[in-house]
C-alpha cells in the first residue's frame, strides 16, 4: 500500500514520500494480448533525509524483469552507439595500460591492454570496442546477452553483486576499469554492488558510472524517468555518501545530454585519492544540490500534476477538432506517462518503434499497440507524441521535423 513507511535501501532510515505516480505495470513488459494479466506496483518516489538517496518504493523482483525477453537494446539508437564508442576511445587513451607491440619493420602504435569489466553489458554495444583485450560483460537478460556474444563479447549470465565480483577476481583477476551505464540505479542492493566494485578494482583502478541525473529530471519535469526498473535516482551528494561506506570516492564528474540528462562519475579507492581540485568540484556540485530540499521535491510533484493536465488538455483538444494522434517510441518512460495520465487507444491508438521484440504487442497497462517504425511514414500522421523526447535530434533528423506537429509529453 502507498501509506506504508519505506526504509531506505542504503542506510535503513525512514524515507519521506514526495511523489505518487499511481499503479504502474512492469515498465518494459509489453503484452501479447490486450487482456493479458499484469502485475502492478504503486510507483511512489521517496527521499531519505539521512543519506539523501532518492528511490522508488516497491519494485518487481529483478529476476522477473531482466529475463530472456528483455526488450531494450542499447544499439537501438545510433547516437548512443556513438556516445559509447567515444567513451571506449577515451578509456583506451586515458585509463587502460598501453603497450607497444613489436611489428617487424612497421611503426610501433600504442595499444590498450589490461582488463575491463562492464556491469549490465546489454547487447555488447560498448564492450565490442574491447574484444582484442581481456574483458567481461555481466548481463542477466538472455536475449540481449546473446547479441553481445554474437558480437564477440565475453559475457557471464549473472546479476552483479559482491559474490560475483569475488568470482571474477578468482577466475580473471582484478580489473583496471569497471564501467556501468544506466544500470547502477537498477540494482536494488546498492551496498553489495558497491562492495563488489571496491573488491573488483585493482589498486589504482577506476570505475566509470553513468546514469540519469536528478537535477535534469527536476528541471525538465521529466517524471517519466521514474519507472519500476529504475530504483535509484542520482545526485552527487547521495552517490558520495554511498561510496564512502565502501572506501570509494569520486575524483571527477561530467554531465552529458544523453538519456534526458546524465551524470558520469569517475570513481577510485579513497585510499588512493589525494585532496585535489576534483574534491572542490564535487563539493561545489553538492552545494548546488542542497537546493533539492524536500520542499523543492514537493514542488516538483505539483509541477508533475500540472504537466499531466497540460498533455491531456492538448490531446483532448486535438481530438475534439477531429485530429488523429499517434505516438513515437514505446520506451519504458512512455509506460509511466501512459499509465499516470490514463492515456489509452481512444487518444493514441498506436505507437511506432524500431524494436522488433515490441512490434504488434501492447504497451504495458494499456490497450495501445506498438507498430513497426517503417509504417510511420506510410501512415503519415500529423500529430505525433514524441515519447522518446530524449532522442529528439536523432528522430527529427530521420523523420523530418517540419512535416509534423511533434508533441513533447513532459515539462510544463
Ligand atoms: P530509451 O528512451 O529508453 O532509450 O528507449 C528508446 C526506445 O525507442 C526503444 O524502444 C527504441 C525506440 N527508438 C525508436 O523507435 N526510434 C529511434 O529513432 C530511437 C533512437 C529509438
Ligand atoms: Zn538513506
Short mmCIF file of C-alpha atoms and ligand atoms in Angstrom, two decimals:
data_model
loop_
_atom_site.label_atom_id
_atom_site.label_comp_id
_atom_site.label_asym_id
_atom_site.label_seq_id
_atom_site.Cartn_x
_atom_site.Cartn_y
_atom_site.Cartn_z
CA UNK A 1 0.00 0.00 0.00
CA UNK A 2 1.13 3.57 -0.59
CA UNK A 3 0.62 4.54 3.07
CA UNK A 4 3.37 2.23 4.42
CA UNK A 5 6.66 3.66 5.65
CA UNK A 6 9.51 2.78 3.33
CA UNK A 7 13.01 2.08 4.69
CA UNK A 8 15.99 3.47 2.75
CA UNK A 9 17.75 0.69 0.82
CA UNK A 10 21.14 2.25 1.61
CA UNK A 11 21.04 3.32 5.29
CA UNK A 12 17.73 1.84 6.58
CA UNK A 13 16.37 5.22 7.78
CA UNK A 14 12.69 6.01 7.24
CA UNK A 15 12.18 7.78 3.94
CA UNK A 16 9.74 10.58 3.07
CA UNK A 17 7.46 10.25 0.07
CA UNK A 18 7.17 13.22 -2.29
CA UNK A 19 5.61 11.82 -5.46
CA UNK A 20 2.87 9.30 -6.29
CA UNK A 21 2.61 8.11 -9.89
CA UNK A 22 -0.19 5.64 -9.24
CA UNK A 23 -0.35 1.95 -10.02
CA UNK A 24 2.08 1.03 -12.76
CA UNK A 25 2.76 -2.23 -14.63
CA UNK A 26 6.32 -3.51 -15.17
CA UNK A 27 7.66 -0.80 -17.47
CA UNK A 28 9.19 -2.95 -20.21
CA UNK A 29 6.76 -5.87 -20.11
CA UNK A 30 4.92 -5.46 -23.42
CA UNK A 31 1.79 -7.62 -23.67
CA UNK A 32 0.93 -10.14 -26.40
CA UNK A 33 -2.74 -9.51 -25.80
CA UNK A 34 -4.77 -6.51 -24.60
CA UNK A 35 -6.32 -8.64 -21.87
CA UNK A 36 -3.09 -10.23 -20.57
CA UNK A 37 -2.98 -10.17 -16.77
CA UNK A 38 -0.42 -7.70 -15.41
CA UNK A 39 1.31 -7.24 -12.07
CA UNK A 40 1.07 -3.65 -10.89
CA UNK A 41 3.03 -1.68 -8.30
CA UNK A 42 2.37 1.67 -6.70
CA UNK A 43 5.04 3.94 -8.11
CA UNK A 44 5.90 6.12 -5.11
CA UNK A 45 9.11 8.15 -5.09
CA UNK A 46 10.77 8.80 -1.73
CA UNK A 47 13.66 10.78 -0.27
CA UNK A 48 15.97 9.67 2.55
CA UNK A 49 16.67 12.59 4.90
CA UNK A 50 19.80 10.83 6.24
CA UNK A 51 21.74 9.80 3.13
CA UNK A 52 19.81 11.94 0.57
CA UNK A 53 19.08 8.94 -1.63
CA UNK A 54 16.06 9.24 -3.91
CA UNK A 55 14.48 5.93 -4.73
CA UNK A 56 11.16 4.32 -5.60
CA UNK A 57 9.19 2.36 -3.02
CA UNK A 58 8.13 -1.05 -4.24
CA UNK A 59 9.55 -2.64 -7.37
CA UNK A 60 9.26 -6.02 -9.08
CA UNK A 61 11.80 -8.75 -8.39
CA UNK A 62 14.70 -8.11 -10.77
CA UNK A 63 14.72 -11.78 -11.81
CA UNK A 64 11.29 -11.16 -13.40
CA UNK A 65 12.47 -8.04 -15.21
CA UNK A 66 15.79 -8.96 -16.85
CA UNK A 67 14.52 -12.12 -18.48
CA UNK A 68 15.25 -13.73 -21.85
CA UNK A 69 12.67 -11.39 -23.39
CA UNK A 70 14.08 -8.09 -22.17
CA UNK A 71 13.15 -5.67 -24.97
CA UNK A 72 15.72 -2.90 -24.55
CA UNK A 73 18.74 -2.95 -26.86
CA UNK A 74 21.38 -0.26 -26.37
CA UNK A 75 22.09 -0.36 -30.10
CA UNK A 76 18.56 0.92 -30.89
CA UNK A 77 19.98 4.45 -31.01
CA UNK A 78 22.77 5.44 -33.43
CA UNK A 79 23.51 8.38 -31.19
CA UNK A 80 24.01 6.12 -28.15
CA UNK A 81 26.30 3.82 -30.17
CA UNK A 82 28.45 6.87 -30.99
CA UNK A 83 28.34 8.02 -27.35
CA UNK A 84 29.62 4.66 -26.09
CA UNK A 85 32.25 4.34 -28.83
CA UNK A 86 33.60 7.72 -27.74
CA UNK A 87 33.68 6.60 -24.12
CA UNK A 88 35.58 3.45 -25.19
CA UNK A 89 38.18 5.50 -27.09
CA UNK A 90 38.62 7.79 -24.08
CA UNK A 91 39.14 4.85 -21.72
CA UNK A 92 41.70 3.29 -24.05
CA UNK A 93 43.61 6.56 -24.30
CA UNK A 94 43.49 7.60 -20.64
CA UNK A 95 42.71 4.73 -18.28
CA UNK A 96 43.95 1.45 -19.69
CA UNK A 97 47.62 0.49 -19.59
CA UNK A 98 49.19 0.67 -23.05
CA UNK A 99 51.84 -1.46 -24.66
CA UNK A 100 53.85 -1.13 -27.88
CA UNK A 101 53.63 -4.29 -29.98
CA UNK A 102 56.69 -5.13 -32.00
CA UNK A 103 55.80 -5.09 -35.68
CA UNK A 104 58.82 -6.08 -37.79
CA UNK A 105 59.66 -3.11 -40.00
CA UNK A 106 56.45 -1.30 -39.00
CA UNK A 107 55.53 1.64 -36.82
CA UNK A 108 55.03 0.87 -33.13
CA UNK A 109 51.47 2.06 -32.47
CA UNK A 110 50.48 2.10 -28.78
CA UNK A 111 47.70 -0.36 -27.97
CA UNK A 112 45.42 -0.59 -24.96
CA UNK A 113 45.88 -3.53 -22.64
CA UNK A 114 44.55 -4.52 -19.22
CA UNK A 115 41.22 -5.91 -18.04
CA UNK A 116 37.86 -4.14 -18.39
CA UNK A 117 34.51 -5.25 -16.91
CA UNK A 118 31.08 -3.89 -17.79
CA UNK A 119 28.14 -4.37 -15.45
CA UNK A 120 24.90 -4.68 -17.45
CA UNK A 121 26.63 -5.10 -20.80
CA UNK A 122 23.32 -5.45 -22.69
CA UNK A 123 23.93 -6.23 -26.39
CA UNK A 124 27.66 -5.50 -26.22
CA UNK A 125 27.48 -2.06 -27.86
CA UNK A 126 30.22 -0.76 -25.55
CA UNK A 127 32.38 -3.87 -24.97
CA UNK A 128 32.54 -4.59 -28.71
CA UNK A 129 35.32 -2.00 -28.63
CA UNK A 130 37.47 -4.22 -26.36
CA UNK A 131 37.28 -7.69 -27.89
CA UNK A 132 41.06 -7.70 -28.51
CA UNK A 133 41.91 -7.40 -24.78
CA UNK A 134 40.73 -9.23 -21.64
CA UNK A 135 37.16 -8.09 -20.97
CA UNK A 136 33.98 -9.36 -19.36
CA UNK A 137 30.33 -8.33 -19.53
CA UNK A 138 27.90 -9.19 -16.74
CA UNK A 139 24.37 -9.47 -18.13
CA UNK A 140 21.40 -11.45 -16.78
CA UNK A 141 18.99 -10.85 -19.71
CA UNK A 142 19.48 -13.78 -22.11
CA UNK A 143 18.33 -12.28 -25.40
CA UNK A 144 20.50 -9.14 -25.23
CA UNK A 145 23.45 -11.19 -23.89
CA UNK A 146 23.19 -13.49 -26.95
CA UNK A 147 23.55 -10.44 -29.20
CA UNK A 148 26.71 -9.43 -27.32
CA UNK A 149 28.16 -12.93 -27.65
CA UNK A 150 27.45 -12.83 -31.42
CA UNK A 151 29.48 -9.61 -31.42
CA UNK A 152 32.49 -11.45 -29.95
CA UNK A 153 31.96 -10.15 -26.40
CA UNK A 154 32.65 -12.48 -23.49
CA UNK A 155 29.73 -12.42 -21.02
CA UNK A 156 28.58 -14.04 -17.81
CA UNK A 157 24.92 -14.75 -17.22
CA UNK A 158 24.51 -13.05 -13.86
CA UNK A 159 23.36 -10.10 -11.78
CA UNK A 160 26.32 -8.26 -10.31
CA UNK A 161 26.93 -8.34 -6.56
CA UNK A 162 29.77 -8.87 -4.11
CA UNK A 163 29.77 -12.67 -4.68
CA UNK A 164 30.04 -12.31 -8.46
CA UNK A 165 32.84 -9.76 -8.02
CA UNK A 166 34.75 -12.34 -5.95
CA UNK A 167 34.23 -14.97 -8.65
CA UNK A 168 35.55 -12.61 -11.35
CA UNK A 169 38.66 -11.81 -9.29
CA UNK A 170 39.29 -15.54 -8.75
CA UNK A 171 38.98 -16.54 -12.37
CA UNK A 172 40.20 -13.44 -14.28
CA UNK A 173 41.91 -11.20 -11.72
CA UNK A 174 41.16 -7.65 -10.65
CA UNK A 175 40.01 -5.03 -13.17
CA UNK A 176 41.76 -1.87 -14.39
CA UNK A 177 38.44 -0.36 -15.37
CA UNK A 178 34.83 -1.14 -14.44
CA UNK A 179 32.05 0.54 -16.42
CA UNK A 180 28.31 0.74 -15.75
CA UNK A 181 25.96 2.88 -17.78
CA UNK A 182 22.27 3.21 -16.95
CA UNK A 183 22.41 0.15 -14.72
CA UNK A 184 23.65 1.08 -11.23
CA UNK A 185 20.30 2.72 -10.44
CA UNK A 186 18.54 -0.51 -11.47
CA UNK A 187 20.22 -2.72 -8.84
CA UNK A 188 18.31 -2.84 -5.53
CA UNK A 189 21.20 -3.98 -3.31
CA UNK A 190 23.36 -0.89 -3.51
CA UNK A 191 25.74 -1.80 -0.66
CA UNK A 192 26.54 -5.24 -2.07
CA UNK A 193 27.10 -3.73 -5.52
CA UNK A 194 29.47 -1.08 -4.18
CA UNK A 195 31.43 -3.56 -2.07
CA UNK A 196 31.73 -5.78 -5.16
CA UNK A 197 33.11 -2.90 -7.23
CA UNK A 198 35.54 -1.95 -4.46
CA UNK A 199 36.78 -5.59 -4.31
CA UNK A 200 36.98 -5.92 -8.09
CA UNK A 201 39.09 -2.83 -8.75
CA UNK A 202 42.87 -3.09 -8.84
CA UNK A 203 44.90 -0.61 -6.79
CA UNK A 204 44.68 2.50 -8.96
CA UNK A 205 41.79 1.03 -10.97
CA UNK A 206 38.78 3.17 -11.83
CA UNK A 207 35.01 2.79 -12.07
CA UNK A 208 33.08 4.91 -14.56
CA UNK A 209 29.38 5.09 -13.77
CA UNK A 210 26.84 6.96 -15.90
CA UNK A 211 23.15 7.42 -15.12
CA UNK A 212 20.24 9.84 -15.40
CA UNK A 213 20.74 12.92 -13.19
CA UNK A 214 18.08 14.10 -10.77
CA UNK A 215 18.90 17.76 -11.48
CA UNK A 216 17.77 17.28 -15.09
CA UNK A 217 14.63 15.44 -14.00
CA UNK A 218 13.61 18.32 -11.74
CA UNK A 219 14.46 20.99 -14.29
CA UNK A 220 12.73 19.30 -17.25
CA UNK A 221 9.87 17.87 -15.15
CA UNK A 222 10.80 14.56 -16.80
CA UNK A 223 8.88 12.43 -14.32
CA UNK A 224 8.84 9.65 -16.93
CA UNK A 225 12.38 8.80 -15.77
CA UNK A 226 10.64 7.22 -12.77
CA UNK A 227 9.62 3.66 -13.63
CA UNK A 228 9.81 0.47 -11.73
CA UNK A 229 13.02 -0.85 -13.31
CA UNK A 230 14.82 2.27 -12.25
CA UNK A 231 15.14 2.13 -8.45
CA UNK A 232 17.60 4.94 -7.57
CA UNK A 233 17.93 8.49 -8.96
CA UNK A 234 21.32 10.06 -8.91
CA UNK A 235 22.64 13.07 -7.09
CA UNK A 236 26.31 13.72 -6.36
CA UNK A 237 25.51 14.06 -2.62
CA UNK A 238 23.80 10.68 -2.27
CA UNK A 239 26.32 8.91 -4.50
CA UNK A 240 29.25 10.25 -2.50
CA UNK A 241 27.67 9.13 0.80
CA UNK A 242 27.00 5.63 -0.52
CA UNK A 243 30.59 5.34 -1.84
CA UNK A 244 32.06 6.46 1.49
CA UNK A 245 30.84 3.26 3.12
CA UNK A 246 32.99 1.14 0.77
CA UNK A 247 36.31 3.02 0.59
CA UNK A 248 35.35 4.56 -2.75
CA UNK A 249 35.44 8.23 -3.73
CA UNK A 250 34.59 10.45 -6.72
CA UNK A 251 37.59 12.02 -8.44
CA UNK A 252 35.73 13.65 -11.33
CA UNK A 253 32.20 14.32 -12.57
CA UNK A 254 30.88 15.18 -16.04
CA UNK A 255 27.46 15.83 -17.47
CA UNK A 256 26.02 14.68 -20.82
CA UNK A 257 22.88 15.36 -22.73
CA UNK A 258 22.04 11.68 -23.30
CA UNK A 259 19.00 9.84 -21.87
CA UNK A 260 17.40 13.14 -20.96
CA UNK A 261 20.41 14.42 -18.99
CA UNK A 262 23.04 12.14 -17.46
CA UNK A 263 25.88 12.39 -14.97
CA UNK A 264 29.13 10.46 -15.38
CA UNK A 265 31.14 9.75 -12.23
CA UNK A 266 34.81 8.76 -12.15
CA UNK A 267 35.49 6.73 -9.01
CA UNK A 268 38.50 5.06 -7.40
CA UNK A 269 39.52 3.73 -3.99
CA UNK A 270 39.56 6.56 -1.47
CA UNK A 271 42.84 5.29 -0.08
CA UNK A 272 44.48 6.16 -3.41
CA UNK A 273 42.96 9.63 -3.77
CA UNK A 274 44.63 12.86 -2.80
CA UNK A 275 42.80 16.04 -1.75
CA UNK A 276 42.60 17.74 -5.10
CA UNK A 277 40.76 20.17 -7.29
CA UNK A 278 38.34 17.31 -8.00
CA UNK A 279 37.03 17.37 -4.45
CA UNK A 280 36.35 21.11 -4.86
CA UNK A 281 34.24 20.33 -7.93
CA UNK A 282 32.37 17.60 -6.04
CA UNK A 283 31.79 19.90 -3.04
CA UNK A 284 30.53 22.65 -5.33
CA UNK A 285 28.05 20.28 -7.02
CA UNK A 286 26.83 19.12 -3.61
CA UNK A 287 26.31 22.77 -2.60
CA UNK A 288 24.18 23.29 -5.69
CA UNK A 289 22.23 20.14 -4.89
CA UNK A 290 21.40 21.47 -1.43
CA UNK A 291 18.76 23.35 -3.31
CA UNK A 292 16.99 19.99 -3.83
CA UNK A 293 15.36 20.22 -0.41
CA UNK A 294 12.25 18.24 0.46
CA UNK A 295 10.18 21.36 -0.30
CA UNK A 296 11.77 21.51 -3.75
CA UNK A 297 10.80 17.87 -4.29
CA UNK A 298 7.21 18.54 -3.17
CA UNK A 299 7.08 21.48 -5.57
CA UNK A 300 8.27 19.13 -8.32
CA UNK A 301 5.31 16.85 -7.52
CA UNK A 302 2.94 19.79 -8.08
CA UNK A 303 4.64 20.50 -11.41
CA UNK A 304 4.20 16.85 -12.41
CA UNK A 305 0.43 17.08 -11.84
CA UNK A 306 0.34 20.26 -13.91
CA UNK A 307 2.30 18.53 -16.68
CA UNK A 308 -0.26 15.71 -16.76
CA UNK A 309 -3.15 18.18 -17.13
CA UNK A 310 -1.28 20.02 -19.86
CA UNK A 311 -0.65 16.99 -22.05
CA UNK A 312 -4.17 15.64 -21.54
CA UNK A 313 -5.62 19.06 -22.41
CA UNK A 314 -3.53 19.19 -25.60
CA UNK A 315 -4.50 15.68 -26.71
CA UNK A 316 -8.22 16.15 -25.98
CA UNK A 317 -8.24 19.45 -27.88
CA UNK A 318 -6.69 17.82 -30.97
CA UNK A 319 -9.26 15.03 -30.77
CA UNK A 320 -12.13 17.50 -30.39
CA UNK A 321 -11.03 19.10 -33.67
CA UNK A 322 -11.13 15.67 -35.30
CA UNK A 323 -7.34 15.30 -35.37
CA UNK A 324 -5.59 11.97 -35.25
CA UNK A 325 -2.69 11.39 -32.84
CA UNK A 326 0.00 8.70 -32.83
CA UNK A 327 2.96 8.03 -30.56
CA UNK A 328 6.66 7.65 -31.43
CA UNK A 329 8.96 5.43 -29.30
CA UNK A 330 7.47 2.83 -26.94
CA UNK A 331 10.14 3.35 -24.30
CA UNK A 332 9.95 2.34 -20.63
CA UNK A 333 9.43 6.06 -19.97
CA UNK A 334 6.27 6.02 -22.09
CA UNK A 335 4.77 3.40 -19.75
CA UNK A 336 4.92 5.87 -16.85
CA UNK A 337 3.28 8.66 -18.84
CA UNK A 338 0.54 6.49 -20.36
CA UNK A 339 -0.42 4.93 -17.03
CA UNK A 340 -0.09 8.06 -14.90
CA UNK A 341 -2.12 10.14 -17.34
CA UNK A 342 -4.59 7.33 -18.12
CA UNK A 343 -3.98 7.55 -21.88
CA UNK A 344 -5.45 4.72 -23.93
CA UNK A 345 -6.12 3.97 -27.59
CA UNK A 346 -9.08 6.37 -27.73
CA UNK A 347 -6.45 9.12 -27.62
CA UNK A 348 -3.40 7.37 -29.09
CA UNK A 349 -4.22 4.14 -30.97
CA UNK A 350 -0.67 3.28 -31.95
CA UNK A 351 2.98 3.94 -31.04
CA UNK A 352 5.70 3.36 -33.63
CA UNK A 353 9.00 1.84 -32.52
CA UNK A 354 12.11 0.28 -34.08
CA UNK A 355 12.44 -2.65 -31.64
CA UNK A 356 11.12 -5.76 -33.35
CA UNK A 357 10.56 -7.51 -29.98
CA UNK A 358 7.86 -4.89 -29.23
CA UNK A 359 6.10 -4.96 -32.62
CA UNK A 360 2.37 -5.83 -32.59
CA UNK A 361 2.42 -6.09 -28.79
CA UNK A 362 0.53 -3.77 -26.43
CA UNK A 363 2.08 -1.11 -24.20
CA UNK A 364 2.11 -2.22 -20.55
CA UNK A 365 -1.08 -1.27 -18.67
CA UNK A 366 -2.83 -0.02 -21.84
CA UNK A 367 -4.63 -1.14 -24.99
CA UNK A 368 -2.26 0.82 -27.27
CA UNK A 369 -0.50 -1.26 -29.92
CA UNK A 370 3.17 -0.93 -30.90
CA UNK A 371 3.71 -0.94 -34.65
CA UNK A 372 6.93 -1.16 -36.68
CA UNK A 373 8.54 2.22 -37.33
CA UNK A 374 8.62 1.54 -41.09
CA UNK A 375 4.84 2.04 -41.21
CA UNK A 376 5.16 5.53 -39.71
CA UNK A 377 5.72 7.43 -42.94
CA UNK A 378 3.10 5.42 -44.82
CA UNK A 379 0.62 6.39 -42.15
CA UNK A 380 1.85 9.98 -42.49
CA UNK A 381 0.39 11.26 -39.21
CA UNK A 382 0.12 14.97 -38.42
CA UNK A 383 0.17 14.90 -34.62
CA UNK A 384 2.90 12.81 -33.01
CA UNK A 385 3.61 12.45 -29.31
CA UNK A 386 7.38 12.01 -29.07
CA UNK A 387 7.66 9.69 -26.06
CA UNK A 388 11.39 9.35 -26.79
CA UNK A 389 11.97 13.10 -26.44
CA UNK A 390 15.45 12.14 -25.17
CA UNK A 391 16.27 11.01 -28.75
CA UNK A 392 14.61 14.05 -30.37
CA UNK A 393 17.50 15.20 -32.56
CA UNK A 394 18.06 11.68 -33.91
CA UNK A 395 14.33 11.26 -34.64
CA UNK A 396 13.87 14.70 -36.25
CA UNK A 397 16.86 14.06 -38.47
CA UNK A 398 15.37 10.76 -39.58
CA UNK A 399 11.69 11.75 -39.83
CA UNK A 400 11.81 15.44 -40.67
CA UNK A 401 10.94 17.98 -38.01
CA UNK A 402 8.86 20.44 -40.01
CA UNK A 403 6.39 17.99 -41.53
CA UNK A 404 4.61 17.21 -38.29
CA UNK A 405 3.16 18.57 -35.07
CA UNK A 406 5.61 16.91 -32.64
CA UNK A 407 4.26 16.95 -29.07
CA UNK A 408 6.62 16.57 -26.11
CA UNK A 409 4.68 14.80 -23.33
CA UNK A 410 6.68 16.06 -20.33
CA UNK A 411 7.59 19.51 -18.97
CA UNK A 412 5.26 22.39 -18.31
P1 LIG B 1 15.02 4.76 -24.38
O1 LIG B 1 14.41 6.11 -24.34
O2 LIG B 1 14.94 4.05 -23.05
O3 LIG B 1 16.39 4.77 -24.99
O4 LIG B 1 14.08 3.84 -25.34
C1 LIG B 1 14.14 4.01 -26.70
C2 LIG B 1 13.00 3.25 -27.41
O5 LIG B 1 12.71 3.98 -28.60
C3 LIG B 1 13.37 1.85 -27.87
O6 LIG B 1 12.22 1.03 -27.85
C4 LIG B 1 13.83 2.05 -29.32
C5 LIG B 1 12.97 3.18 -29.77
N1 LIG B 1 13.54 4.08 -30.79
C6 LIG B 1 12.78 4.30 -31.96
O7 LIG B 1 11.71 3.75 -32.14
N2 LIG B 1 13.31 5.16 -32.89
C7 LIG B 1 14.50 5.79 -32.72
O8 LIG B 1 14.92 6.57 -33.58
C8 LIG B 1 15.23 5.59 -31.49
C9 LIG B 1 16.52 6.28 -31.24
C10 LIG B 1 14.70 4.70 -30.56
ZN1 LIG B 2 19.30 6.56 3.49
#
